[in-house]
mmCIF file of C-alpha atoms in Angstrom:
data_model
loop_
_atom_site.group_PDB
_atom_site.id
_atom_site.type_symbol
_atom_site.label_atom_id
_atom_site.label_comp_id
_atom_site.label_asym_id
_atom_site.label_seq_id
_atom_site.Cartn_x
_atom_site.Cartn_y
_atom_site.Cartn_z
ATOM 1 C CA MET A 1045 -53.106 -143.157 43.325
ATOM 2 C CA ARG A 1046 -53.276 -139.860 41.893
ATOM 3 C CA HIS A 1047 -49.682 -137.999 41.742
ATOM 4 C CA PRO A 1048 -49.686 -134.452 43.238
ATOM 5 C CA PHE A 1049 -49.531 -131.487 40.828
ATOM 6 C CA ARG A 1050 -46.132 -130.119 40.223
ATOM 7 C CA VAL A 1051 -45.529 -126.564 38.935
ATOM 8 C CA PRO A 1052 -42.674 -126.400 36.562
ATOM 9 C CA VAL A 1053 -39.632 -124.374 37.748
ATOM 10 C CA PHE A 1054 -39.823 -121.825 34.984
ATOM 11 C CA LEU A 1055 -43.226 -120.962 35.719
ATOM 12 C CA LEU A 1056 -42.356 -120.399 39.308
ATOM 13 C CA THR A 1057 -39.618 -118.010 38.264
ATOM 14 C CA ILE A 1058 -41.972 -116.039 36.226
ATOM 15 C CA LEU A 1059 -44.457 -115.995 38.992
ATOM 16 C CA CYS A 1060 -41.969 -114.676 41.454
ATOM 17 C CA GLY A 1061 -40.901 -111.936 39.247
ATOM 18 C CA LEU A 1062 -44.375 -110.797 38.787
ATOM 19 C CA VAL A 1063 -44.945 -110.706 42.523
ATOM 20 C CA LEU A 1064 -41.815 -108.656 43.074
ATOM 21 C CA LEU A 1065 -42.726 -106.255 40.250
ATOM 22 C CA GLY A 1066 -46.174 -105.595 41.942
ATOM 23 C CA CYS A 1067 -44.582 -104.653 45.163
ATOM 24 C CA THR A 1068 -42.263 -102.289 43.810
ATOM 25 C CA ALA A 1069 -44.897 -100.320 41.730
ATOM 26 C CA ALA A 1070 -46.928 -99.728 44.896
ATOM 27 C CA ASP A 1071 -44.240 -98.037 46.733
ATOM 28 C CA VAL A 1072 -43.759 -95.339 44.113
ATOM 29 C CA PRO A 1073 -46.082 -92.609 44.806
ATOM 30 C CA SER A 1074 -48.105 -91.166 41.863
ATOM 31 C CA PRO A 1075 -47.186 -87.606 40.573
ATOM 32 C CA THR A 1076 -50.219 -86.150 42.225
ATOM 33 C CA ALA A 1077 -49.516 -87.525 45.553
ATOM 34 C CA THR A 1078 -45.927 -86.364 45.339
ATOM 35 C CA ALA A 1079 -47.151 -82.780 44.615
ATOM 36 C CA ALA A 1080 -49.469 -82.806 47.488
ATOM 37 C CA VAL A 1081 -46.800 -83.854 49.824
ATOM 38 C CA ALA A 1082 -44.519 -81.184 48.558
ATOM 39 C CA SER A 1083 -47.210 -78.519 48.981
ATOM 40 C CA ALA A 1084 -47.956 -79.588 52.572
ATOM 41 C CA SER A 1085 -44.242 -79.593 53.313
ATOM 42 C CA ALA A 1086 -44.150 -76.054 51.912
ATOM 43 C CA SER A 1087 -47.117 -74.945 53.812
ATOM 44 C CA ALA A 1088 -45.604 -76.108 57.106
ATOM 45 C CA THR A 1089 -42.317 -74.386 56.170
ATOM 46 C CA THR A 1090 -44.221 -71.251 55.491
ATOM 47 C CA ILE A 1091 -45.996 -71.301 58.838
ATOM 48 C CA ALA A 1092 -42.787 -72.009 60.650
ATOM 49 C CA GLN A 1093 -41.215 -69.102 58.972
ATOM 50 C CA ALA A 1094 -44.130 -66.928 59.721
ATOM 51 C CA THR A 1095 -44.139 -67.771 63.369
ATOM 52 C CA ALA A 1096 -40.434 -67.251 63.800
ATOM 53 C CA THR A 1097 -39.136 -63.662 64.490
ATOM 54 C CA MET A 1098 -36.669 -63.102 61.707
ATOM 55 C CA PRO A 1099 -34.391 -60.125 61.374
ATOM 56 C CA PRO A 1100 -35.386 -57.857 58.630
ATOM 57 C CA PRO A 1101 -33.466 -58.143 55.494
ATOM 58 C CA PRO A 1102 -30.848 -55.434 54.978
ATOM 59 C CA THR A 1103 -32.105 -52.330 53.099
ATOM 60 C CA ALA A 1104 -30.670 -52.614 49.816
ATOM 61 C CA THR A 1105 -28.914 -49.321 48.993
ATOM 62 C CA ALA A 1106 -29.303 -48.601 45.369
ATOM 63 C CA THR A 1107 -25.898 -47.796 43.827
ATOM 64 C CA VAL A 1108 -26.486 -44.872 41.730
ATOM 65 C CA GLU A 1109 -24.165 -44.861 38.836
ATOM 66 C CA PRO A 1110 -22.734 -41.397 38.111
ATOM 67 C CA THR A 1111 -24.326 -39.372 35.512
ATOM 68 C CA VAL A 1112 -21.953 -38.927 32.783
ATOM 69 C CA THR A 1113 -22.243 -35.391 31.275
ATOM 70 C CA THR A 1114 -20.868 -35.288 27.921
ATOM 71 C CA THR A 1115 -19.308 -31.887 27.371
ATOM 72 C CA ARG A 1116 -19.038 -31.213 23.552
ATOM 73 C CA MET A 1117 -15.543 -29.612 23.106
ATOM 74 C CA PRO A 1118 -15.769 -26.729 20.866
ATOM 75 C CA ALA A 1119 -14.012 -27.041 17.568
ATOM 76 C CA PRO A 1120 -10.401 -25.642 17.958
ATOM 77 C CA THR A 1121 -10.316 -22.054 16.792
ATOM 78 C CA LEU A 1122 -7.491 -21.952 14.281
ATOM 79 C CA PRO A 1123 -5.817 -18.643 13.554
ATOM 80 C CA PRO A 1124 -6.646 -17.311 10.098
ATOM 81 C CA PRO A 1125 -3.994 -18.090 7.622
ATOM 82 C CA THR A 1126 -1.385 -15.640 7.440
ATOM 83 C CA VAL A 1127 -1.670 -13.487 4.214
ATOM 84 C CA THR A 1128 1.650 -12.429 3.084
ATOM 85 C CA ALA A 1129 1.019 -9.284 0.913
ATOM 86 C CA THR A 1130 3.054 -9.141 -2.207
ATOM 87 C CA PRO A 1131 5.312 -6.112 -1.862
ATOM 88 C CA ASP A 1132 4.542 -3.190 -4.086
ATOM 89 C CA PRO A 1133 7.788 -2.558 -5.969
ATOM 90 C CA PHE A 1134 6.398 0.934 -6.932
ATOM 91 C CA ALA A 1135 5.165 2.032 -3.287
ATOM 92 C CA GLN A 1136 7.818 4.506 -2.634
ATOM 93 C CA TRP A 1137 7.431 6.356 -6.161
ATOM 94 C CA THR A 1138 3.618 6.646 -6.562
ATOM 95 C CA ILE A 1139 1.789 9.945 -6.398
ATOM 96 C CA GLU A 1140 -0.391 8.696 -3.621
ATOM 97 C CA SER A 1141 2.595 7.499 -1.650
ATOM 98 C CA LEU A 1142 4.483 10.818 -2.194
ATOM 99 C CA ARG A 1143 1.379 12.695 -1.126
ATOM 100 C CA GLN A 1144 1.686 10.899 2.318
ATOM 101 C CA ARG A 1145 5.194 11.848 3.009
ATOM 102 C CA SER A 1146 6.304 14.614 5.230
ATOM 103 C CA TYR A 1147 8.158 17.629 3.667
ATOM 104 C CA GLY A 1148 10.003 20.411 5.128
ATOM 105 C CA GLY A 1149 11.159 20.653 8.834
ATOM 106 C CA GLY A 1150 14.600 21.890 7.759
ATOM 107 C CA SER A 1151 16.004 25.478 7.146
ATOM 108 C CA ILE A 1152 17.174 27.266 3.933
ATOM 109 C CA THR A 1153 20.683 28.649 4.672
ATOM 110 C CA VAL A 1154 21.600 31.620 2.605
ATOM 111 C CA GLY A 1155 25.262 31.641 1.759
ATOM 112 C CA ASP A 1156 27.701 34.072 0.008
ATOM 113 C CA LEU A 1157 26.514 36.940 -2.136
ATOM 114 C CA LEU A 1158 27.584 35.733 -5.761
ATOM 115 C CA TYR A 1159 26.521 38.753 -7.695
ATOM 116 C CA GLN A 1160 24.589 42.026 -7.587
ATOM 117 C CA ASP A 1161 23.733 44.999 -9.951
ATOM 118 C CA GLU A 1162 21.270 47.899 -9.739
ATOM 119 C CA GLN A 1163 18.273 45.457 -10.039
ATOM 120 C CA ILE A 1164 19.255 42.094 -8.511
ATOM 121 C CA GLU A 1165 21.240 40.077 -5.922
ATOM 122 C CA ARG A 1166 22.329 36.422 -6.263
ATOM 123 C CA TYR A 1167 23.174 34.122 -3.412
ATOM 124 C CA ALA A 1168 24.265 30.535 -2.934
ATOM 125 C CA ILE A 1169 21.904 28.654 -0.627
ATOM 126 C CA ARG A 1170 21.823 25.141 0.952
ATOM 127 C CA TYR A 1171 18.882 23.242 2.369
ATOM 128 C CA PRO A 1172 18.148 19.722 3.731
ATOM 129 C CA SER A 1173 16.163 16.983 1.827
ATOM 130 C CA ASP A 1174 15.963 13.306 2.649
ATOM 131 C CA GLY A 1175 19.054 13.536 4.892
ATOM 132 C CA LEU A 1176 20.989 15.163 1.969
ATOM 133 C CA SER A 1177 22.326 18.673 1.755
ATOM 134 C CA ILE A 1178 21.133 20.460 -1.443
ATOM 135 C CA SER A 1179 22.832 23.282 -3.227
ATOM 136 C CA GLY A 1180 21.180 26.014 -5.215
ATOM 137 C CA ILE A 1181 21.085 29.673 -6.341
ATOM 138 C CA LEU A 1182 18.609 32.434 -5.025
ATOM 139 C CA THR A 1183 18.126 35.419 -7.027
ATOM 140 C CA ARG A 1184 16.123 38.446 -5.586
ATOM 141 C CA PRO A 1185 15.090 41.953 -6.449
ATOM 142 C CA ARG A 1186 17.172 44.714 -4.926
ATOM 143 C CA GLY A 1187 15.235 46.600 -2.343
ATOM 144 C CA GLU A 1188 12.485 45.635 0.255
ATOM 145 C CA GLY A 1189 10.319 42.702 0.023
ATOM 146 C CA PRO A 1190 8.641 40.394 0.595
ATOM 147 C CA PHE A 1191 8.468 39.013 -2.954
ATOM 148 C CA PRO A 1192 6.500 36.406 -4.600
ATOM 149 C CA VAL A 1193 8.504 33.211 -5.165
ATOM 150 C CA LEU A 1194 9.286 31.307 -8.261
ATOM 151 C CA LEU A 1195 11.050 27.760 -8.048
ATOM 152 C CA LEU A 1196 13.109 27.235 -11.201
ATOM 153 C CA ASN A 1197 13.654 23.549 -12.247
ATOM 154 C CA HIS A 1198 16.572 22.960 -14.540
ATOM 155 C CA GLY A 1199 16.661 20.285 -17.227
ATOM 156 C CA TYR A 1200 18.993 17.429 -17.776
ATOM 157 C CA TYR A 1201 22.775 18.135 -17.780
ATOM 158 C CA ASP A 1202 25.699 15.752 -17.415
ATOM 159 C CA PRO A 1203 26.342 15.950 -13.779
ATOM 160 C CA ALA A 1204 30.025 15.993 -14.243
ATOM 161 C CA ARG A 1205 29.751 19.289 -16.347
ATOM 162 C CA TYR A 1206 26.933 20.892 -14.481
ATOM 163 C CA VAL A 1207 27.416 24.186 -12.695
ATOM 164 C CA SER A 1208 25.160 25.492 -10.008
ATOM 165 C CA GLY A 1209 22.393 27.414 -11.526
ATOM 166 C CA ASP A 1210 22.754 26.038 -15.176
ATOM 167 C CA GLY A 1211 19.733 26.120 -17.223
ATOM 168 C CA THR A 1212 17.983 28.887 -15.135
ATOM 169 C CA TRP A 1213 20.258 31.954 -15.478
ATOM 170 C CA ARG A 1214 18.217 33.879 -18.167
ATOM 171 C CA ALA A 1215 15.069 33.211 -16.547
ATOM 172 C CA ALA A 1216 16.172 34.042 -13.176
ATOM 173 C CA ASN A 1217 17.441 37.412 -14.259
ATOM 174 C CA THR A 1218 14.332 38.482 -16.029
ATOM 175 C CA PHE A 1219 11.931 37.384 -13.134
ATOM 176 C CA ALA A 1220 14.101 38.854 -10.549
ATOM 177 C CA SER A 1221 14.233 42.253 -12.302
ATOM 178 C CA GLN A 1222 10.482 42.043 -12.582
ATOM 179 C CA GLY A 1223 9.861 41.580 -8.812
ATOM 180 C CA TYR A 1224 10.092 37.963 -8.221
ATOM 181 C CA LEU A 1225 12.400 36.053 -5.819
ATOM 182 C CA THR A 1226 13.741 32.886 -7.575
ATOM 183 C CA ILE A 1227 15.322 29.754 -6.333
ATOM 184 C CA ALA A 1228 16.915 27.238 -8.475
ATOM 185 C CA SER A 1229 17.612 23.907 -6.801
ATOM 186 C CA ASP A 1230 20.480 21.991 -8.119
ATOM 187 C CA TYR A 1231 18.764 18.726 -7.013
ATOM 188 C CA ARG A 1232 20.636 15.790 -5.447
ATOM 189 C CA ASN A 1233 23.599 14.442 -7.418
ATOM 190 C CA TYR A 1234 24.120 17.892 -9.045
ATOM 191 C CA ALA A 1235 26.930 20.510 -8.267
ATOM 192 C CA GLY A 1236 27.532 20.820 -4.519
ATOM 193 C CA SER A 1237 24.648 18.684 -3.541
ATOM 194 C CA ASP A 1238 24.982 15.299 -1.759
ATOM 195 C CA ARG A 1239 24.572 12.165 -3.655
ATOM 196 C CA GLY A 1240 21.354 10.037 -3.180
ATOM 197 C CA PRO A 1241 18.909 7.721 -4.702
ATOM 198 C CA ASN A 1242 16.943 9.056 -7.804
ATOM 199 C CA GLU A 1243 14.799 6.272 -9.270
ATOM 200 C CA PHE A 1244 12.506 7.580 -11.883
ATOM 201 C CA ARG A 1245 13.817 11.110 -11.089
ATOM 202 C CA MET A 1246 11.519 11.097 -8.134
ATOM 203 C CA GLY A 1247 14.363 12.137 -5.923
ATOM 204 C CA TYR A 1248 14.450 15.605 -7.734
ATOM 205 C CA VAL A 1249 10.768 15.911 -6.928
ATOM 206 C CA VAL A 1250 11.237 15.375 -3.296
ATOM 207 C CA ASP A 1251 14.105 17.820 -3.230
ATOM 208 C CA VAL A 1252 11.910 20.675 -4.762
ATOM 209 C CA MET A 1253 8.984 19.574 -2.443
ATOM 210 C CA ASN A 1254 11.258 20.021 0.627
ATOM 211 C CA LEU A 1255 12.468 23.444 -0.693
ATOM 212 C CA LEU A 1256 8.856 24.411 -1.204
ATOM 213 C CA TYR A 1257 7.940 23.560 2.355
ATOM 214 C CA ASP A 1258 10.971 25.429 3.829
ATOM 215 C CA LEU A 1259 10.429 28.672 2.004
ATOM 216 C CA PRO A 1260 9.174 30.249 5.429
ATOM 217 C CA THR A 1261 12.681 29.780 6.847
ATOM 218 C CA LEU A 1262 14.091 32.387 4.349
ATOM 219 C CA PRO A 1263 15.265 35.807 6.087
ATOM 220 C CA GLU A 1264 12.368 37.745 7.196
ATOM 221 C CA GLY A 1265 10.999 40.100 4.670
ATOM 222 C CA TRP A 1266 12.408 38.288 1.548
ATOM 223 C CA ALA A 1267 9.650 35.735 0.502
ATOM 224 C CA GLU A 1268 5.865 36.223 0.336
ATOM 225 C CA THR A 1269 5.211 32.354 0.704
ATOM 226 C CA ALA A 1270 1.610 32.642 0.048
ATOM 227 C CA ARG A 1271 2.421 33.444 -3.585
ATOM 228 C CA VAL A 1272 4.354 30.644 -5.265
ATOM 229 C CA GLY A 1273 4.957 29.585 -8.785
ATOM 230 C CA LEU A 1274 7.020 26.931 -10.631
ATOM 231 C CA TRP A 1275 8.898 27.186 -13.896
ATOM 232 C CA GLY A 1276 10.443 24.046 -15.358
ATOM 233 C CA HIS A 1277 12.310 23.150 -18.630
ATOM 234 C CA SER A 1278 12.575 19.720 -20.125
ATOM 235 C CA MET A 1279 13.266 17.259 -17.275
ATOM 236 C CA GLY A 1280 12.574 20.266 -14.825
ATOM 237 C CA GLY A 1281 9.187 20.556 -16.410
ATOM 238 C CA GLY A 1282 8.592 16.839 -15.716
ATOM 239 C CA VAL A 1283 9.691 17.608 -12.069
ATOM 240 C CA SER A 1284 7.252 20.518 -11.964
ATOM 241 C CA ILE A 1285 4.179 18.687 -13.080
ATOM 242 C CA ASN A 1286 4.848 16.075 -10.321
ATOM 243 C CA VAL A 1287 5.168 18.843 -7.795
ATOM 244 C CA VAL A 1288 1.795 20.348 -8.939
ATOM 245 C CA ALA A 1289 0.252 17.002 -8.485
ATOM 246 C CA LEU A 1290 1.670 16.802 -4.774
ATOM 247 C CA ALA A 1291 1.678 20.442 -3.747
ATOM 248 C CA GLY A 1292 -2.154 21.182 -3.971
ATOM 249 C CA THR A 1293 -2.866 24.688 -3.017
ATOM 250 C CA ARG A 1294 0.745 25.664 -2.029
ATOM 251 C CA VAL A 1295 1.498 26.399 -5.615
ATOM 252 C CA ASP A 1296 -0.556 28.884 -7.603
ATOM 253 C CA GLY A 1297 0.733 28.487 -11.215
ATOM 254 C CA ALA A 1298 3.295 26.411 -13.041
ATOM 255 C CA VAL A 1299 4.966 27.240 -16.378
ATOM 256 C CA LEU A 1300 5.966 23.986 -18.306
ATOM 257 C CA TYR A 1301 8.633 24.721 -21.170
ATOM 258 C CA GLY A 1302 9.443 21.833 -23.348
ATOM 259 C CA ALA A 1303 8.460 19.625 -20.549
ATOM 260 C CA MET A 1304 9.001 15.835 -20.045
ATOM 261 C CA SER A 1305 5.813 13.842 -20.131
ATOM 262 C CA GLY A 1306 3.504 13.697 -16.984
ATOM 263 C CA ASP A 1307 2.942 9.862 -18.101
ATOM 264 C CA MET A 1308 5.729 7.905 -16.540
ATOM 265 C CA ALA A 1309 5.492 5.172 -19.133
ATOM 266 C CA ASP A 1310 6.121 7.615 -22.071
ATOM 267 C CA ALA A 1311 8.878 9.305 -20.252
ATOM 268 C CA THR A 1312 10.588 5.933 -19.336
ATOM 269 C CA ARG A 1313 10.515 4.554 -22.791
ATOM 270 C CA HIS A 1314 11.720 7.727 -24.340
ATOM 271 C CA VAL A 1315 14.734 8.219 -21.951
ATOM 272 C CA MET A 1316 15.687 4.552 -22.276
ATOM 273 C CA ALA A 1317 15.533 4.814 -26.038
ATOM 274 C CA MET A 1318 17.610 7.771 -26.282
ATOM 275 C CA TRP A 1319 19.898 7.801 -23.437
ATOM 276 C CA GLY A 1320 19.484 4.651 -21.254
ATOM 277 C CA ARG A 1321 20.384 6.749 -18.077
ATOM 278 C CA SER A 1322 20.976 4.987 -14.756
ATOM 279 C CA ASP A 1323 18.186 6.876 -12.976
ATOM 280 C CA PHE A 1324 15.571 5.122 -15.186
ATOM 281 C CA GLY A 1325 17.801 2.133 -16.246
ATOM 282 C CA GLU A 1326 18.206 0.566 -12.851
ATOM 283 C CA PRO A 1327 14.513 0.403 -11.807
ATOM 284 C CA PHE A 1328 13.650 -0.390 -15.352
ATOM 285 C CA ASP A 1329 15.817 -3.439 -15.483
ATOM 286 C CA GLN A 1330 14.469 -4.731 -12.024
ATOM 287 C CA LEU A 1331 10.860 -4.007 -12.693
ATOM 288 C CA GLY A 1332 10.604 -4.891 -16.406
ATOM 289 C CA GLY A 1333 9.355 -1.560 -17.812
ATOM 290 C CA PRO A 1334 5.973 -0.002 -18.439
ATOM 291 C CA ASP A 1335 4.821 -2.819 -20.870
ATOM 292 C CA ALA A 1336 5.405 -5.453 -17.974
ATOM 293 C CA GLN A 1337 4.036 -3.102 -15.153
ATOM 294 C CA PRO A 1338 1.484 -0.789 -16.718
ATOM 295 C CA ASP A 1339 -0.451 -0.252 -13.442
ATOM 296 C CA GLY A 1340 2.774 0.525 -11.445
ATOM 297 C CA TYR A 1341 3.770 3.169 -14.111
ATOM 298 C CA ALA A 1342 0.228 4.614 -14.113
ATOM 299 C CA ARG A 1343 0.270 5.198 -10.359
ATOM 300 C CA MET A 1344 3.717 7.192 -10.818
ATOM 301 C CA SER A 1345 2.133 9.408 -13.418
ATOM 302 C CA ALA A 1346 1.205 13.036 -12.358
ATOM 303 C CA ILE A 1347 -1.041 13.183 -15.707
ATOM 304 C CA ASN A 1348 -3.502 10.732 -13.875
ATOM 305 C CA TYR A 1349 -3.873 12.792 -10.752
ATOM 306 C CA LEU A 1350 -4.803 16.347 -12.143
ATOM 307 C CA ASP A 1351 -7.636 18.163 -10.599
ATOM 308 C CA PRO A 1352 -9.115 21.759 -10.364
ATOM 309 C CA SER A 1353 -7.646 22.488 -6.950
ATOM 310 C CA GLN A 1354 -4.108 22.386 -8.273
ATOM 311 C CA ALA A 1355 -1.899 24.994 -9.748
ATOM 312 C CA ALA A 1356 -2.882 26.570 -13.049
ATOM 313 C CA LEU A 1357 -0.701 25.381 -15.912
ATOM 314 C CA SER A 1358 0.971 27.385 -18.863
ATOM 315 C CA ILE A 1359 2.364 24.941 -21.479
ATOM 316 C CA HIS A 1360 4.977 25.975 -24.018
ATOM 317 C CA HIS A 1361 6.501 23.714 -26.648
ATOM 318 C CA GLY A 1362 8.361 24.137 -29.956
ATOM 319 C CA THR A 1363 6.909 22.079 -32.738
ATOM 320 C CA ALA A 1364 10.247 21.132 -33.963
ATOM 321 C CA ASP A 1365 11.621 19.996 -30.566
ATOM 322 C CA GLU A 1366 14.389 17.496 -31.221
ATOM 323 C CA GLN A 1367 14.581 16.144 -27.669
ATOM 324 C CA VAL A 1368 11.078 15.906 -26.145
ATOM 325 C CA PRO A 1369 8.253 14.943 -28.269
ATOM 326 C CA TYR A 1370 5.858 17.883 -28.900
ATOM 327 C CA PRO A 1371 2.584 15.711 -28.592
ATOM 328 C CA TRP A 1372 3.493 15.042 -24.976
ATOM 329 C CA SER A 1373 2.377 18.631 -24.344
ATOM 330 C CA GLU A 1374 -0.642 18.374 -26.472
ATOM 331 C CA LYS A 1375 -1.673 15.354 -24.358
ATOM 332 C CA LEU A 1376 -0.987 17.193 -21.089
ATOM 333 C CA TYR A 1377 -3.188 19.992 -22.308
ATOM 334 C CA GLU A 1378 -6.079 17.735 -23.059
ATOM 335 C CA ARG A 1379 -5.935 15.922 -19.926
ATOM 336 C CA ALA A 1380 -5.781 18.958 -17.909
ATOM 337 C CA LEU A 1381 -8.976 20.317 -19.606
ATOM 338 C CA SER A 1382 -10.647 17.077 -19.012
ATOM 339 C CA ALA A 1383 -9.805 17.347 -15.269
ATOM 340 C CA GLY A 1384 -11.185 20.903 -15.035
ATOM 341 C CA GLN A 1385 -7.771 22.343 -14.365
ATOM 342 C CA GLU A 1386 -7.036 25.890 -15.378
ATOM 343 C CA VAL A 1387 -4.561 25.556 -18.348
ATOM 344 C CA GLU A 1388 -3.268 27.462 -21.484
ATOM 345 C CA PHE A 1389 -1.007 26.039 -24.292
ATOM 346 C CA PHE A 1390 1.341 27.903 -26.695
ATOM 347 C CA ALA A 1391 3.084 26.131 -29.673
ATOM 348 C CA TYR A 1392 6.066 27.686 -31.144
ATOM 349 C CA PRO A 1393 6.261 26.828 -34.833
ATOM 350 C CA ASP A 1394 9.544 25.393 -36.113
ATOM 351 C CA THR A 1395 11.171 26.115 -32.686
ATOM 352 C CA LEU A 1396 13.582 23.593 -31.135
ATOM 353 C CA HIS A 1397 14.147 22.349 -27.721
ATOM 354 C CA ASN A 1398 15.879 25.467 -26.351
ATOM 355 C CA PHE A 1399 14.305 28.861 -27.273
ATOM 356 C CA THR A 1400 16.270 31.562 -28.575
ATOM 357 C CA GLY A 1401 15.850 34.989 -30.152
ATOM 358 C CA ASP A 1402 12.176 35.952 -30.583
ATOM 359 C CA ALA A 1403 10.706 32.768 -29.489
ATOM 360 C CA TRP A 1404 12.536 33.269 -26.004
ATOM 361 C CA SER A 1405 11.359 36.956 -25.681
ATOM 362 C CA LEU A 1406 7.742 35.850 -26.533
ATOM 363 C CA PHE A 1407 7.866 33.001 -24.033
ATOM 364 C CA MET A 1408 9.191 35.172 -21.226
ATOM 365 C CA THR A 1409 6.469 37.821 -21.892
ATOM 366 C CA ARG A 1410 3.874 35.158 -21.685
ATOM 367 C CA CYS A 1411 5.385 33.866 -18.549
ATOM 368 C CA LEU A 1412 5.219 37.236 -16.883
ATOM 369 C CA ASP A 1413 1.456 37.737 -17.934
ATOM 370 C CA PHE A 1414 0.739 34.193 -16.493
ATOM 371 C CA TYR A 1415 2.392 34.902 -13.107
ATOM 372 C CA ALA A 1416 0.775 38.338 -12.937
ATOM 373 C CA ARG A 1417 -2.681 36.627 -13.176
ATOM 374 C CA THR A 1418 -1.889 33.565 -10.864
ATOM 375 C CA LEU A 1419 0.466 35.008 -8.317
ATOM 376 C CA GLY A 1420 0.326 38.763 -8.620
ATOM 377 C CA GLY A 1421 3.600 40.884 -8.653
ATOM 378 C CA ASP A 1422 5.013 44.248 -9.316
#
């Protein structure tokens, strides 16, 4: 008898596993099938959505960002740097500065009659200058005027010993007897005048300028103020050349007799070397002198400001002058010629600083001739 066929257990087990595997694979759709189903589903959804009435989506309102306008700020305007000018230590004494000043505005007061004879009369006077009261002497011809005017500028004296009119008596008597009214200012710090500043002796120059401008205040009929001359000796000659540089056409002619230099550097060196006086010493010590400040001294020097519109010059100097160097007058003469100014120059051989005798007589004759040409007179 044939025995039935028996399948081994392990084979059954493998067989069942294969069957189960096949069933599982059939249930998993292929990728294509899955896509089709998804597409169909999407179409159905689309149709449904198209059929349904849906509210419109809200209108999106664009939010406009603000336009940022960039404003370029201007660069800050800085104030210009403050320029601090260096003060000019010479400003108050330069020729240009003194030309800009105002002069006059006061009145000449004629005081006591001091002297008279058949030809002349002499009076004390006072007048204002820079707030100071200045004393002086007026000498005039006897009789009716008006008379041409000469301002007589005295040389250096020790102020403690000076008497009003010193240094001008001889000239005043001669000129007044020949028809000229003369006034000799004592200047500040002399005689009965008030005390005041006088650096570089420019205070004296200001005093004479104020006197010149106040001539119209003299008693009526005394002075012919359109005809004015200067006369100056030594320091007074230096004062006179400065007045010439400042006064323009107000002065017609100037006599310079043994005069100090119109070059302030020369004058300062000379005075400091010989006398060391305070009216030069104080500014000299502060400013350092002409070697340290050549420009400042040049601007105070009348010799640098001569021109043809100014007064004619008559220069007189003794060749043996022991106080004021004779070459200074030669220098002034050459500079005046170069500037086109009317000028004459007389040397007095072997004559000292103060003329006497024949030299004085000749000098006065030449002065009268000069004033007759430049001012006129009797």
